[in-house]
């Protein structure tokens, strides 16, 4: 970790952060920015959650169009979403950046502003980082630390046949109007739900519902699921996208990535309770059930089931490809 | 954190790691690769050390020439060196990569092999990661977690006037023959020294002795130092570099970066003890003393002192620039 730069006239993301992060928001922070390592003091006996996500220009954002602040916001947001998916409490983050040389200072400050916005909202300390300049495109990598609650971290494994599948918001078309840049990490909602009912399994929808639910089913011992076609909550962006590309809105909702809603699996009786009295301001949708029979199926209004091929977010697609 | 890929035929650094990291080396690891977050269980009441370093093609390595295994090795090594600089015990790591699309699988496996070599040696678990492909150059970002011992983490702040400055090896010319790719993290040595004497301040030499010692002096309240010209241990690579570029070998030893030796500051009486009986197989060099008077000075064989301008590693230089 290189927390200082030789030339203070050059980009100073880390120094800049250090000045602004003097007041600690998290009780974990013993030593923040400015040494070879940060020092954290996790609560005694608590489980430490760790997640890392890297965003690259042209892959996860378009710097020219989106601007550095949006990039910093997204970089922090996608990591917060991973902590939410374990029903954890975010505490602290470190950030590493490769800045295009020409606008390094300006970019660093914009990135910081975006990260800071979410860090403040979620009481996360930025405790360290590594700043580099190069001739390549912007790359930012955030690693976030959180804490599991006394009820434990919720994993992908744990779904059981007969369990109900819920999602926390409408899905699809996140690329259409830039919603993929503004994740709203469901940290508070996950914690609230986890207090009320045992969550068997959970994941955040980054690759698309069909893919991410597929991860839960695979990790839970090779189970399957039936999704109700009429119950899939479709975001208005998915309809807009549909009008643009001719693919049906439902498919966008099932397969588009970067919604950053949660997909959770709970016992049927708990689902009934939760849907009857959801933690405010949650909007919860019951989208289907887990089955012993492997594979994903989609049940139409007529009751017929057809196999659902998990398309998911294409990790090789770039945001610069036309949708 | 995206621990799984949709298409197993594509690059599978994370899946590959998951298969190979099934056996945990660290008692901290509760849940490794394969979920939204890793779960670690730090020892009760221990301080958690966190460091992150990002390496980019053309800046910290030349992929074409060095190969992916060397890159993985260096990425893990520079982070281990930061843990060593706090006199900590490394425990676990996460890694995020941006892989050039054309050779993603091959690169991922090479990177992993390099990381694994050091991870095994230092009993570090690779507990998570994020794998991406793009059209840009290779970028790798490792975040490493460690534990401070009961004697506490050693910081940059803490040097006092009259303290003696030691370094753990010869310096300079690390770029000449590729030594910058093979850091030997001084973890065991730092722990052994910290058991024997109180270390007031410590840093790893990544930017060059003059710069990195400068960080210690600045963080310790604006102190200064006098270095003995004849006592600076010069690596044979610095002489080779000198023959090539005409700059004197001493300047290479004082200013080149990426030696990854430790620079430590301890009380004079402790230095005498440590130098008389260094923890095997340490080689320790006494290079100077800390002064109340600010600024770095170099004392020649004739006893005259001259100001030492901290040149340090140029964060804007690339390894592709001719040395």
Coordinates of C-alpha atoms in Angstrom, one line a residue:
Chain A
X1 CA 0.0 0.0 0.0
X2 CA 1.5 3.3 -1.0
X3 CA -0.3 5.9 0.9
X4 CA 1.9 8.9 0.0
X5 CA 3.2 10.4 -3.2
X6 CA 6.5 12.0 -3.8
X7 CA 5.2 15.0 -5.6
X8 CA 2.3 16.6 -3.8
X9 CA 1.7 18.6 -7.0
X10 CA 0.7 15.4 -8.7
X11 CA -2.5 13.5 -8.2
X12 CA -3.2 13.1 -4.5
X13 CA -6.2 10.8 -4.1
X14 CA -4.7 9.2 -1.0
X15 CA -3.5 12.5 0.6
X16 CA -6.8 14.1 -0.3
X17 CA -8.7 11.2 1.2
X18 CA -6.5 11.3 4.3
X19 CA -7.3 14.9 5.0
X20 CA -11.0 14.3 4.6
X21 CA -11.2 11.0 6.3
X22 CA -9.7 12.3 9.6
X23 CA -13.0 11.7 11.4
X24 CA -13.7 8.1 11.7
X25 CA -17.2 6.9 11.2
X26 CA -16.6 3.3 12.1
X27 CA -15.6 2.1 15.5
X28 CA -13.4 -0.4 13.7
X29 CA -10.8 2.1 12.5
X30 CA -7.7 2.3 14.6
X31 CA -5.4 3.6 11.9
X32 CA -6.6 4.9 8.6
X33 CA -4.8 6.3 5.6
X34 CA -1.0 7.0 5.8
X35 CA 1.0 3.9 6.7
X36 CA 2.0 0.6 5.1
X37 CA -1.2 -0.9 6.3
X38 CA -4.4 0.3 7.8
X39 CA -5.3 -1.1 11.3
X40 CA -8.8 -2.3 12.0
X41 CA -10.2 -3.6 15.3
X42 CA -13.1 -5.9 14.5
X43 CA -15.5 -6.5 17.3
X44 CA -14.5 -9.5 19.4
X45 CA -15.7 -12.7 18.0
X46 CA -17.5 -11.2 15.1
X47 CA -17.2 -12.7 11.6
X48 CA -15.3 -10.4 9.2
X49 CA -16.8 -10.2 5.7
X50 CA -14.5 -9.3 2.8
X51 CA -15.4 -8.5 -0.8
X52 CA -13.6 -7.0 -3.8
X53 CA -14.7 -5.6 -7.1
X54 CA -12.8 -4.1 -9.9
X55 CA -14.3 -1.7 -12.5
X56 CA -12.7 -0.9 -15.8
X57 CA -13.4 1.9 -18.3
X58 CA -15.4 0.5 -21.3
X59 CA -16.5 -2.5 -19.3
X60 CA -18.4 -1.2 -16.3
X61 CA -18.6 2.4 -17.1
X62 CA -17.7 4.9 -19.8
X63 CA -15.5 7.6 -18.2
X64 CA -15.9 10.1 -21.0
X65 CA -19.7 10.0 -20.7
X66 CA -20.3 9.1 -17.0
X67 CA -17.6 11.1 -15.3
X68 CA -15.4 10.1 -12.4
X69 CA -17.9 10.8 -9.7
X70 CA -20.3 8.2 -11.0
X71 CA -17.5 5.7 -11.3
X72 CA -16.5 6.2 -7.7
X73 CA -20.1 5.9 -6.6
X74 CA -20.6 2.7 -8.5
X75 CA -17.3 1.2 -7.3
X76 CA -18.3 1.7 -3.7
X77 CA -21.9 0.7 -4.4
X78 CA -21.3 -2.7 -6.0
X79 CA -19.1 -3.7 -3.0
X80 CA -21.8 -2.5 -0.6
X81 CA -24.2 -4.7 -2.5
X82 CA -22.0 -7.7 -1.8
X83 CA -22.0 -7.0 1.9
X84 CA -25.8 -6.6 1.8
X85 CA -26.1 -10.0 0.1
X86 CA -24.5 -11.6 3.2
X87 CA -26.8 -9.5 5.5
X88 CA -23.7 -7.8 6.9
X89 CA -22.8 -4.4 8.2
X90 CA -20.2 -2.5 6.1
X91 CA -17.4 -1.0 8.1
X92 CA -14.3 0.0 6.1
X93 CA -12.8 0.0 2.6
X94 CA -9.5 0.3 0.8
X95 CA -9.2 1.5 -2.8
X96 CA -6.6 1.0 -5.6
X97 CA -6.7 3.0 -8.8
X98 CA -4.9 3.2 -12.1
X99 CA -5.5 6.7 -13.3
X100 CA -5.0 7.9 -16.9
X101 CA -2.0 10.2 -16.6
X102 CA -3.4 13.2 -18.4
X103 CA -6.2 14.0 -15.9
X104 CA -5.0 12.1 -12.8
X105 CA -5.7 14.8 -10.2
X106 CA -9.1 15.7 -11.4
X107 CA -10.1 12.1 -11.8
X108 CA -8.8 11.2 -8.3
X109 CA -10.9 13.9 -6.8
X110 CA -14.0 13.0 -8.7
X111 CA -13.7 9.3 -7.8
X112 CA -13.2 10.2 -4.2
X113 CA -16.4 12.4 -4.2
X114 CA -18.4 9.5 -5.6
X115 CA -17.0 7.0 -3.1
X116 CA -17.4 9.4 -0.2
X117 CA -21.1 9.9 -0.9
X118 CA -21.9 6.3 -0.3
X119 CA -19.2 5.8 2.3
X120 CA -20.8 8.6 4.4
X121 CA -24.3 7.2 3.9
X122 CA -23.2 3.7 5.0
X123 CA -20.8 4.8 7.7
X124 CA -17.8 3.2 6.0
X125 CA -14.3 4.5 6.6
X126 CA -11.9 4.8 3.6
X127 CA -8.8 3.5 5.5
X128 CA -6.2 3.1 2.8
X129 CA -5.4 2.9 -0.9
X130 CA -2.9 2.8 -3.7
X131 CA -2.8 5.5 -6.3
X132 CA -1.1 5.0 -9.7
X133 CA -0.9 6.8 -13.0
X134 CA -0.5 5.2 -16.4
X135 CA -1.2 5.5 -20.1
X136 CA -4.0 3.0 -19.9
X137 CA -7.7 3.5 -19.2
X138 CA -9.2 4.1 -15.7
X139 CA -9.3 1.1 -13.4
X140 CA -10.6 1.2 -9.9
X141 CA -10.7 -1.7 -7.4
X142 CA -12.4 -1.4 -4.0
X143 CA -12.1 -3.9 -1.2
X144 CA -14.8 -3.6 1.4
X145 CA -14.9 -5.1 4.9
X146 CA -18.0 -5.7 6.9
X147 CA -19.3 -7.6 9.9
X148 CA -21.8 -10.4 10.1
X149 CA -24.5 -9.9 12.7
X150 CA -25.2 -12.3 15.6
X151 CA -27.6 -14.2 13.3
X152 CA -24.6 -15.0 11.0
X153 CA -23.7 -14.2 7.4
X154 CA -26.2 -15.4 4.8
X155 CA -24.6 -17.5 2.1
X156 CA -25.6 -18.6 -1.3
X157 CA -25.8 -22.2 -0.1
X158 CA -28.8 -23.0 2.1
X159 CA -31.8 -23.1 -0.2
X160 CA -34.2 -26.0 0.4
X161 CA -36.9 -27.6 -1.8
X162 CA -40.2 -25.8 -1.2
X163 CA -38.6 -22.5 -0.2
X164 CA -39.9 -19.3 -1.7
X165 CA -37.8 -17.0 -3.9
X166 CA -38.1 -13.3 -3.3
X167 CA -36.5 -10.2 -5.0
X168 CA -36.3 -6.7 -3.5
X169 CA -37.2 -4.6 -6.6
X170 CA -38.0 -4.4 -10.2
X171 CA -35.5 -5.8 -12.7
X172 CA -34.1 -5.3 -16.2
X173 CA -32.6 -2.7 -18.5
X174 CA -30.2 -1.2 -16.0
X175 CA -27.9 -0.1 -18.8
X176 CA -30.7 1.8 -20.6
X177 CA -30.7 5.1 -18.6
X178 CA -27.5 4.6 -16.5
X179 CA -29.2 2.9 -13.5
X180 CA -26.3 0.5 -13.4
X181 CA -24.2 3.4 -12.2
X182 CA -26.4 4.1 -9.2
X183 CA -26.7 1.0 -7.2
X184 CA -28.8 1.3 -4.0
X185 CA -27.2 -1.2 -1.8
X186 CA -29.9 -3.1 0.2
X187 CA -28.0 -3.2 3.4
X188 CA -30.7 -1.9 5.7
X189 CA -33.3 -4.1 4.1
X190 CA -31.2 -7.2 4.3
X191 CA -30.5 -6.6 8.0
X192 CA -34.1 -5.9 8.8
X193 CA -35.3 -9.0 7.0
X194 CA -32.6 -11.1 8.6
X195 CA -33.9 -10.0 12.0
X196 CA -37.4 -11.1 11.2
X197 CA -37.0 -14.4 9.4
X198 CA -34.1 -16.8 8.9
X199 CA -32.9 -16.2 5.3
X200 CA -31.8 -19.5 3.9
X201 CA -29.7 -18.1 1.0
X202 CA -29.1 -14.7 -0.6
X203 CA -27.2 -13.1 -3.5
X204 CA -27.2 -9.7 -5.1
X205 CA -28.4 -9.5 -8.7
X206 CA -25.3 -8.4 -10.6
X207 CA -25.3 -10.9 -13.4
X208 CA -29.1 -11.2 -13.9
X209 CA -31.8 -13.0 -12.0
X210 CA -31.5 -16.3 -13.9
X211 CA -27.7 -16.4 -13.5
X212 CA -27.6 -15.3 -9.9
X213 CA -30.5 -17.6 -8.8
X214 CA -28.6 -20.3 -10.6
X215 CA -25.6 -19.7 -8.3
X216 CA -27.8 -20.1 -5.2
X217 CA -29.3 -23.4 -6.6
X218 CA -25.9 -24.7 -7.6
X219 CA -24.3 -23.8 -4.2
X220 CA -27.3 -25.4 -2.4
X221 CA -26.6 -28.8 -3.8
X222 CA -27.9 -28.7 -7.3
X223 CA -31.5 -27.7 -6.7
X224 CA -33.9 -26.2 -9.3
X225 CA -36.6 -23.6 -9.4
X226 CA -39.9 -22.6 -11.0
X227 CA -40.3 -18.9 -11.6
X228 CA -43.8 -17.5 -12.3
X229 CA -43.7 -15.5 -15.5
X230 CA -46.4 -13.1 -14.4
X231 CA -44.7 -12.5 -11.0
X232 CA -41.3 -11.3 -12.4
X233 CA -41.2 -7.6 -11.5
X234 CA -40.2 -5.7 -14.6
X235 CA -38.5 -2.3 -14.4
X236 CA -39.7 0.4 -16.7
X237 CA -36.1 0.5 -18.1
X238 CA -36.6 -3.0 -19.3
X239 CA -39.6 -1.9 -21.4
X240 CA -37.6 1.0 -22.8
X241 CA -34.8 -1.3 -23.6
X242 CA -37.3 -3.7 -25.2
X243 CA -38.7 -1.0 -27.5
X244 CA -35.1 -0.2 -28.5
X245 CA -33.8 -3.7 -29.2
X246 CA -36.9 -5.8 -29.8
X247 CA -36.1 -8.3 -27.1
X248 CA -39.0 -8.8 -24.8
X249 CA -39.0 -6.9 -21.5
X250 CA -39.4 -10.1 -19.5
X251 CA -36.2 -11.5 -20.9
X252 CA -34.5 -8.3 -19.9
X253 CA -35.8 -8.6 -16.4
X254 CA -34.7 -12.3 -16.2
X255 CA -31.3 -11.9 -17.8
X256 CA -29.9 -8.3 -17.6
X257 CA -27.3 -7.6 -15.0
X258 CA -26.4 -4.9 -12.6
X259 CA -29.8 -4.4 -10.9
X260 CA -28.2 -4.8 -7.5
X261 CA -31.4 -5.9 -6.0
X262 CA -31.3 -8.9 -3.7
X263 CA -32.6 -12.4 -4.5
X264 CA -33.4 -14.3 -1.3
X265 CA -34.7 -17.7 -0.5
X266 CA -36.8 -18.4 2.7
X267 CA -39.2 -21.0 4.0
X268 CA -42.7 -20.6 2.6
X269 CA -44.4 -19.7 5.9
X270 CA -41.7 -17.0 6.5
X271 CA -42.3 -15.7 3.1
X272 CA -46.0 -15.3 3.8
X273 CA -45.2 -13.4 7.0
X274 CA -42.6 -11.2 5.3
X275 CA -44.8 -10.4 2.4
X276 CA -47.8 -9.6 4.7
X277 CA -45.7 -7.2 6.8
X278 CA -42.5 -6.2 4.9
X279 CA -39.9 -4.1 6.7
X280 CA -40.5 -0.5 5.6
X281 CA -39.7 0.8 3.0
X282 CA -39.2 -2.6 1.4
X283 CA -40.9 -3.7 -1.7
X284 CA -40.7 -7.4 -2.0
X285 CA -41.7 -9.7 -4.9
X286 CA -42.4 -13.4 -4.7
X287 CA -41.1 -14.7 -8.0
X288 CA -41.1 -18.5 -7.6
X289 CA -40.2 -21.6 -5.6
X290 CA -37.2 -23.9 -5.1
X291 CA -37.6 -27.4 -6.4
X292 CA -35.8 -30.6 -5.8
X293 CA -35.8 -31.2 -9.6
X294 CA -32.7 -29.4 -11.0
X295 CA -32.9 -26.7 -13.6
X296 CA -34.7 -23.4 -13.9
X297 CA -38.2 -23.4 -15.4
X298 CA -40.6 -20.5 -16.2
X299 CA -44.3 -21.1 -15.6
X300 CA -46.6 -19.2 -18.0
X301 CA -50.0 -17.8 -17.2
X302 CA -51.5 -21.1 -18.6
X303 CA -49.6 -23.1 -16.1
X304 CA -47.2 -24.7 -18.5
X305 CA -43.6 -24.8 -17.6
X306 CA -40.7 -24.3 -20.0
X307 CA -37.0 -24.5 -19.4
X308 CA -35.4 -21.2 -18.7
X309 CA -31.9 -20.9 -20.2
X310 CA -29.8 -18.8 -18.0
X311 CA -28.5 -16.0 -20.2
X312 CA -27.1 -13.8 -17.6
X313 CA -24.8 -10.8 -17.8
X314 CA -22.2 -11.5 -20.4
X315 CA -18.9 -10.9 -18.7
X316 CA -17.3 -10.3 -22.1
X317 CA -19.8 -7.7 -23.3
X318 CA -18.7 -4.1 -22.8
X319 CA -21.0 -1.1 -22.0
X320 CA -19.7 0.3 -25.3
X321 CA -21.4 -2.5 -27.3
X322 CA -24.8 -1.3 -28.5
X323 CA -27.4 -2.9 -26.3
Chain B
X1 CA -17.2 -9.9 -5.5
X2 CA -18.0 -12.1 -8.4
X3 CA -16.7 -15.5 -7.6
X4 CA -18.1 -17.4 -10.5
X5 CA -18.3 -17.1 -14.2
X6 CA -21.1 -18.0 -16.4
X7 CA -19.1 -19.8 -19.0
X8 CA -16.7 -22.4 -17.5
X9 CA -15.0 -22.5 -20.9
X10 CA -13.8 -18.9 -20.4
X11 CA -11.1 -17.8 -18.1
X12 CA -11.6 -19.3 -14.6
X13 CA -9.1 -17.8 -12.3
X14 CA -11.6 -17.8 -9.5
X15 CA -13.0 -21.3 -10.1
X16 CA -9.5 -22.5 -10.6
X17 CA -8.4 -20.9 -7.3
X18 CA -11.4 -22.3 -5.6
X19 CA -10.5 -25.9 -6.5
X20 CA -7.0 -25.4 -5.4
X21 CA -7.6 -23.4 -2.3
X22 CA -9.9 -26.0 -0.8
X23 CA -7.4 -26.7 2.0
X24 CA -7.1 -23.7 4.3
X25 CA -3.7 -22.8 5.5
X26 CA -4.9 -20.0 7.8
X27 CA -7.0 -20.5 10.9
X28 CA -8.8 -17.3 10.0
X29 CA -10.6 -18.7 7.0
X30 CA -14.2 -19.6 7.7
X31 CA -15.5 -19.2 4.1
X32 CA -13.2 -18.9 1.1
X33 CA -13.9 -18.4 -2.6
X34 CA -17.4 -18.9 -3.9
X35 CA -19.8 -16.5 -2.3
X36 CA -20.6 -12.7 -2.3
X37 CA -18.0 -12.2 0.4
X38 CA -15.4 -14.3 2.1
X39 CA -15.8 -14.8 5.8
X40 CA -12.7 -14.5 8.1
X41 CA -12.5 -15.0 11.8
X42 CA -9.7 -12.9 13.2
X43 CA -8.3 -13.9 16.6
X44 CA -10.2 -12.3 19.4
X45 CA -8.9 -8.8 20.2
X46 CA -6.2 -8.9 17.6
X47 CA -5.5 -5.9 15.4
X48 CA -6.3 -6.5 11.7
X49 CA -3.8 -5.2 9.2
X50 CA -5.0 -4.4 5.7
X51 CA -3.0 -3.4 2.7
X52 CA -3.7 -3.1 -1.0
X53 CA -1.5 -2.7 -4.1
X54 CA -2.3 -2.6 -7.8
X55 CA 0.2 -3.5 -10.5
X56 CA -0.3 -2.5 -14.1
X57 CA 1.4 -3.7 -17.3
X58 CA 4.1 -1.2 -18.4
X59 CA 4.2 0.4 -15.0
X60 CA 5.2 -2.4 -12.6
X61 CA 6.0 -5.2 -15.0
X62 CA 6.2 -6.0 -18.7
X63 CA 3.8 -8.9 -19.3
X64 CA 5.3 -9.8 -22.7
X65 CA 8.7 -10.1 -21.2
X66 CA 8.1 -11.1 -17.6
X67 CA 5.2 -13.5 -18.1
X68 CA 2.1 -13.9 -15.9
X69 CA 3.6 -16.0 -13.2
X70 CA 6.2 -13.3 -12.3
X71 CA 3.4 -10.8 -12.2
X72 CA 1.3 -12.9 -9.8
X73 CA 4.4 -13.4 -7.6
X74 CA 5.2 -9.7 -7.5
X75 CA 1.6 -8.8 -6.8
X76 CA 1.5 -11.0 -3.7
X77 CA 5.1 -10.1 -2.7
X78 CA 4.6 -6.3 -2.6
X79 CA 1.6 -6.8 -0.3
X80 CA 3.4 -9.2 1.9
X81 CA 6.2 -6.6 2.2
X82 CA 3.7 -4.1 3.5
X83 CA 2.5 -6.5 6.2
X84 CA 6.2 -7.2 7.1
X85 CA 6.7 -3.4 7.4
X86 CA 4.1 -3.4 10.3
X87 CA 5.7 -6.5 11.8
X88 CA 2.5 -8.4 11.2
X89 CA 1.6 -12.0 10.3
X90 CA -0.1 -12.4 6.9
X91 CA -3.3 -14.4 6.9
X92 CA -5.5 -14.1 3.8
X93 CA -5.8 -12.3 0.5
X94 CA -8.3 -11.3 -2.2
X95 CA -7.4 -10.5 -5.7
X96 CA -9.1 -8.6 -8.5
X97 CA -7.8 -8.8 -12.1
X98 CA -8.5 -7.2 -15.5
X99 CA -7.3 -9.7 -18.0
X100 CA -6.5 -9.0 -21.7
X101 CA -9.3 -10.9 -23.5
X102 CA -7.1 -12.7 -26.0
X103 CA -5.2 -14.8 -23.4
X104 CA -7.4 -14.6 -20.4
X105 CA -7.4 -18.2 -19.3
X106 CA -3.7 -18.7 -19.8
X107 CA -2.9 -15.4 -18.0
X108 CA -5.3 -16.3 -15.1
X109 CA -3.5 -19.6 -14.5
X110 CA -0.1 -18.0 -14.7
X111 CA -1.0 -15.3 -12.3
X112 CA -2.5 -17.8 -9.9
X113 CA 0.7 -20.0 -10.0
X114 CA 2.8 -16.9 -9.0
X115 CA 0.5 -15.8 -6.2
X116 CA 0.2 -19.4 -5.0
X117 CA 3.9 -19.8 -4.7
X118 CA 4.2 -17.0 -2.1
X119 CA 0.8 -17.6 -0.5
X120 CA 1.9 -21.2 0.3
X121 CA 5.2 -20.0 1.6
X122 CA 3.6 -17.5 3.9
X123 CA 0.6 -19.5 4.8
X124 CA -1.8 -17.1 3.3
X125 CA -5.3 -18.2 2.0
X126 CA -6.6 -16.8 -1.2
X127 CA -10.2 -16.3 -0.1
X128 CA -11.8 -14.4 -2.9
X129 CA -11.6 -12.4 -6.0
X130 CA -13.0 -10.7 -9.0
X131 CA -12.1 -11.7 -12.5
X132 CA -12.7 -9.5 -15.6
X133 CA -11.7 -9.6 -19.2
X134 CA -11.2 -6.4 -21.3
X135 CA -9.4 -5.0 -24.3
X136 CA -6.9 -3.1 -22.1
X137 CA -3.6 -4.2 -20.6
X138 CA -3.3 -6.6 -17.6
X139 CA -4.1 -5.0 -14.2
X140 CA -3.9 -7.0 -10.9
X141 CA -4.9 -5.7 -7.5
X142 CA -4.2 -7.7 -4.3
X143 CA -5.6 -6.9 -0.9
X144 CA -3.9 -8.7 2.0
X145 CA -5.0 -9.1 5.6
X146 CA -2.7 -9.8 8.4
X147 CA -2.6 -9.7 12.2
X148 CA -0.5 -7.6 14.5
X149 CA 1.4 -9.5 17.2
X150 CA 0.9 -8.9 20.9
X151 CA 3.7 -6.3 20.7
X152 CA 1.5 -4.3 18.4
X153 CA 1.9 -3.1 14.8
X154 CA 4.9 -1.0 14.0
X155 CA 4.0 2.3 12.3
X156 CA 5.9 4.9 10.3
X157 CA 5.4 7.3 13.2
X158 CA 7.5 6.7 16.3
X159 CA 11.1 7.6 15.4
X160 CA 13.0 9.8 18.0
X161 CA 16.1 11.9 17.8
X162 CA 19.2 9.8 18.4
X163 CA 17.5 6.6 17.1
X164 CA 19.6 4.5 14.8
X165 CA 18.4 3.7 11.2
X166 CA 18.9 0.1 9.9
X167 CA 18.1 -1.5 6.6
X168 CA 17.8 -5.3 6.0
X169 CA 19.7 -5.7 2.8
X170 CA 21.7 -4.2 0.0
X171 CA 19.9 -1.6 -2.2
X172 CA 19.7 -0.2 -5.7
X173 CA 19.2 -1.3 -9.3
X174 CA 16.3 -3.5 -8.7
X175 CA 15.1 -3.0 -12.3
X176 CA 18.5 -4.0 -13.8
X177 CA 18.0 -7.8 -13.7
X178 CA 14.4 -8.1 -12.8
X179 CA 14.9 -8.3 -9.0
X180 CA 11.9 -5.9 -8.6
X181 CA 9.8 -8.9 -9.7
X182 CA 11.0 -11.2 -6.9
X183 CA 10.5 -9.4 -3.6
X184 CA 11.5 -11.4 -0.6
X185 CA 9.1 -10.2 2.0
X186 CA 10.9 -9.8 5.3
X187 CA 8.0 -11.1 7.4
X188 CA 10.0 -13.5 9.5
X189 CA 12.8 -11.1 10.1
X190 CA 10.5 -8.3 11.1
X191 CA 8.7 -10.5 13.6
X192 CA 12.0 -11.8 15.0
X193 CA 13.4 -8.3 15.5
X194 CA 10.2 -7.1 17.0
X195 CA 10.4 -9.9 19.6
X196 CA 13.9 -8.8 20.6
X197 CA 13.8 -5.0 20.6
X198 CA 11.0 -2.4 20.4
X199 CA 11.0 -1.1 16.8
X200 CA 10.1 2.6 16.9
X201 CA 9.2 2.9 13.2
X202 CA 9.4 0.8 10.1
X203 CA 8.6 1.0 6.4
X204 CA 9.4 -1.2 3.4
X205 CA 11.6 0.3 0.7
X206 CA 9.4 0.5 -2.3
X207 CA 10.0 4.1 -3.4
X208 CA 13.7 4.2 -2.5
X209 CA 15.5 4.6 0.8
X210 CA 15.6 8.4 0.7
X211 CA 11.9 8.7 0.0
X212 CA 10.8 6.0 2.4
X213 CA 13.0 7.1 5.2
X214 CA 11.5 10.6 4.5
X215 CA 8.0 9.1 5.1
X216 CA 9.1 7.9 8.6
X217 CA 10.7 11.3 9.4
X218 CA 7.6 13.2 8.3
X219 CA 5.2 10.9 10.1
X220 CA 7.4 11.1 13.3
X221 CA 6.8 14.9 13.6
X222 CA 9.1 16.3 11.0
X223 CA 12.5 14.9 12.2
X224 CA 15.6 14.7 10.1
X225 CA 18.4 12.2 9.6
X226 CA 22.1 11.9 8.7
X227 CA 23.0 8.9 6.6
X228 CA 26.6 7.7 6.4
X229 CA 27.7 7.6 2.8
X230 CA 30.2 4.7 3.4
X231 CA 27.5 2.7 5.3
X232 CA 24.9 2.5 2.6
X233 CA 24.8 -1.1 1.4
X234 CA 24.9 -1.1 -2.3
X235 CA 23.5 -4.0 -4.3
X236 CA 25.6 -5.4 -7.2
X237 CA 22.7 -4.5 -9.5
X238 CA 23.2 -0.8 -8.6
X239 CA 26.8 -1.1 -9.9
X240 CA 25.6 -2.8 -13.0
X241 CA 23.0 -0.1 -13.5
X242 CA 25.7 2.5 -12.9
X243 CA 27.9 1.1 -15.6
X244 CA 24.9 1.3 -17.9
X245 CA 23.5 4.8 -17.1
X246 CA 26.5 6.6 -15.7
X247 CA 24.7 7.6 -12.5
X248 CA 26.7 6.6 -9.5
X249 CA 25.9 3.4 -7.7
X250 CA 25.3 5.2 -4.4
X251 CA 22.6 7.3 -5.9
X252 CA 20.9 4.2 -7.2
X253 CA 21.1 2.7 -3.7
X254 CA 19.7 5.8 -2.1
X255 CA 16.9 6.5 -4.7
X256 CA 15.9 3.4 -6.6
X257 CA 12.7 1.8 -5.7
X258 CA 11.4 -1.7 -5.3
X259 CA 14.1 -3.2 -3.2
X260 CA 11.4 -4.4 -0.7
X261 CA 13.9 -4.4 2.1
X262 CA 12.9 -2.9 5.5
X263 CA 14.1 0.4 6.9
X264 CA 13.7 0.5 10.6
X265 CA 14.4 2.9 13.4
X266 CA 15.3 1.8 16.9
X267 CA 17.0 3.1 20.0
X268 CA 20.8 3.3 19.8
X269 CA 21.4 0.7 22.6
X270 CA 18.9 -1.7 21.0
X271 CA 20.7 -1.2 17.6
X272 CA 23.9 -2.2 19.2
X273 CA 22.3 -5.4 20.6
X274 CA 20.6 -6.3 17.4
X275 CA 23.7 -5.7 15.3
X276 CA 25.8 -7.8 17.7
X277 CA 23.4 -10.7 17.6
X278 CA 21.0 -10.4 14.6
X279 CA 18.2 -12.9 14.3
X280 CA 19.4 -15.5 11.8
X281 CA 19.6 -15.3 8.8
X282 CA 19.3 -11.5 8.9
X283 CA 21.8 -9.2 7.4
X284 CA 21.4 -5.8 9.0
X285 CA 23.1 -2.5 8.0
X286 CA 23.4 0.5 10.2
X287 CA 23.0 3.4 7.8
X288 CA 22.6 6.5 9.9
X289 CA 20.9 8.3 12.8
X290 CA 17.7 10.3 13.3
X291 CA 18.1 14.0 14.2
X292 CA 16.0 16.7 15.7
X293 CA 17.1 19.0 12.9
X294 CA 14.7 18.3 9.9
X295 CA 15.9 17.3 6.5
X296 CA 18.0 14.4 5.1
X297 CA 21.8 14.8 5.0
X298 CA 24.5 12.5 3.7
X299 CA 27.8 12.5 5.6
X300 CA 30.9 11.8 3.5
X301 CA 34.0 9.9 4.5
X302 CA 35.6 13.3 5.3
X303 CA 32.9 14.0 7.9
X304 CA 31.2 16.8 5.9
X305 CA 27.4 16.7 5.6
X306 CA 25.6 17.7 2.5
X307 CA 21.8 17.8 1.9
X308 CA 20.3 14.7 0.4
X309 CA 17.6 15.5 -2.0
X310 CA 15.0 12.7 -1.9
X311 CA 14.7 11.6 -5.5
X312 CA 12.8 8.4 -4.8
X313 CA 11.0 6.2 -7.2
X314 CA 9.2 8.2 -9.8
X315 CA 5.6 7.1 -9.7
X316 CA 5.2 8.4 -13.2
X317 CA 8.1 6.5 -14.7
X318 CA 7.3 3.2 -16.3
X319 CA 9.4 0.1 -16.5
X320 CA 9.4 0.5 -20.2
X321 CA 11.3 3.8 -20.0
X322 CA 15.0 3.2 -20.5
X323 CA 16.7 3.3 -17.1

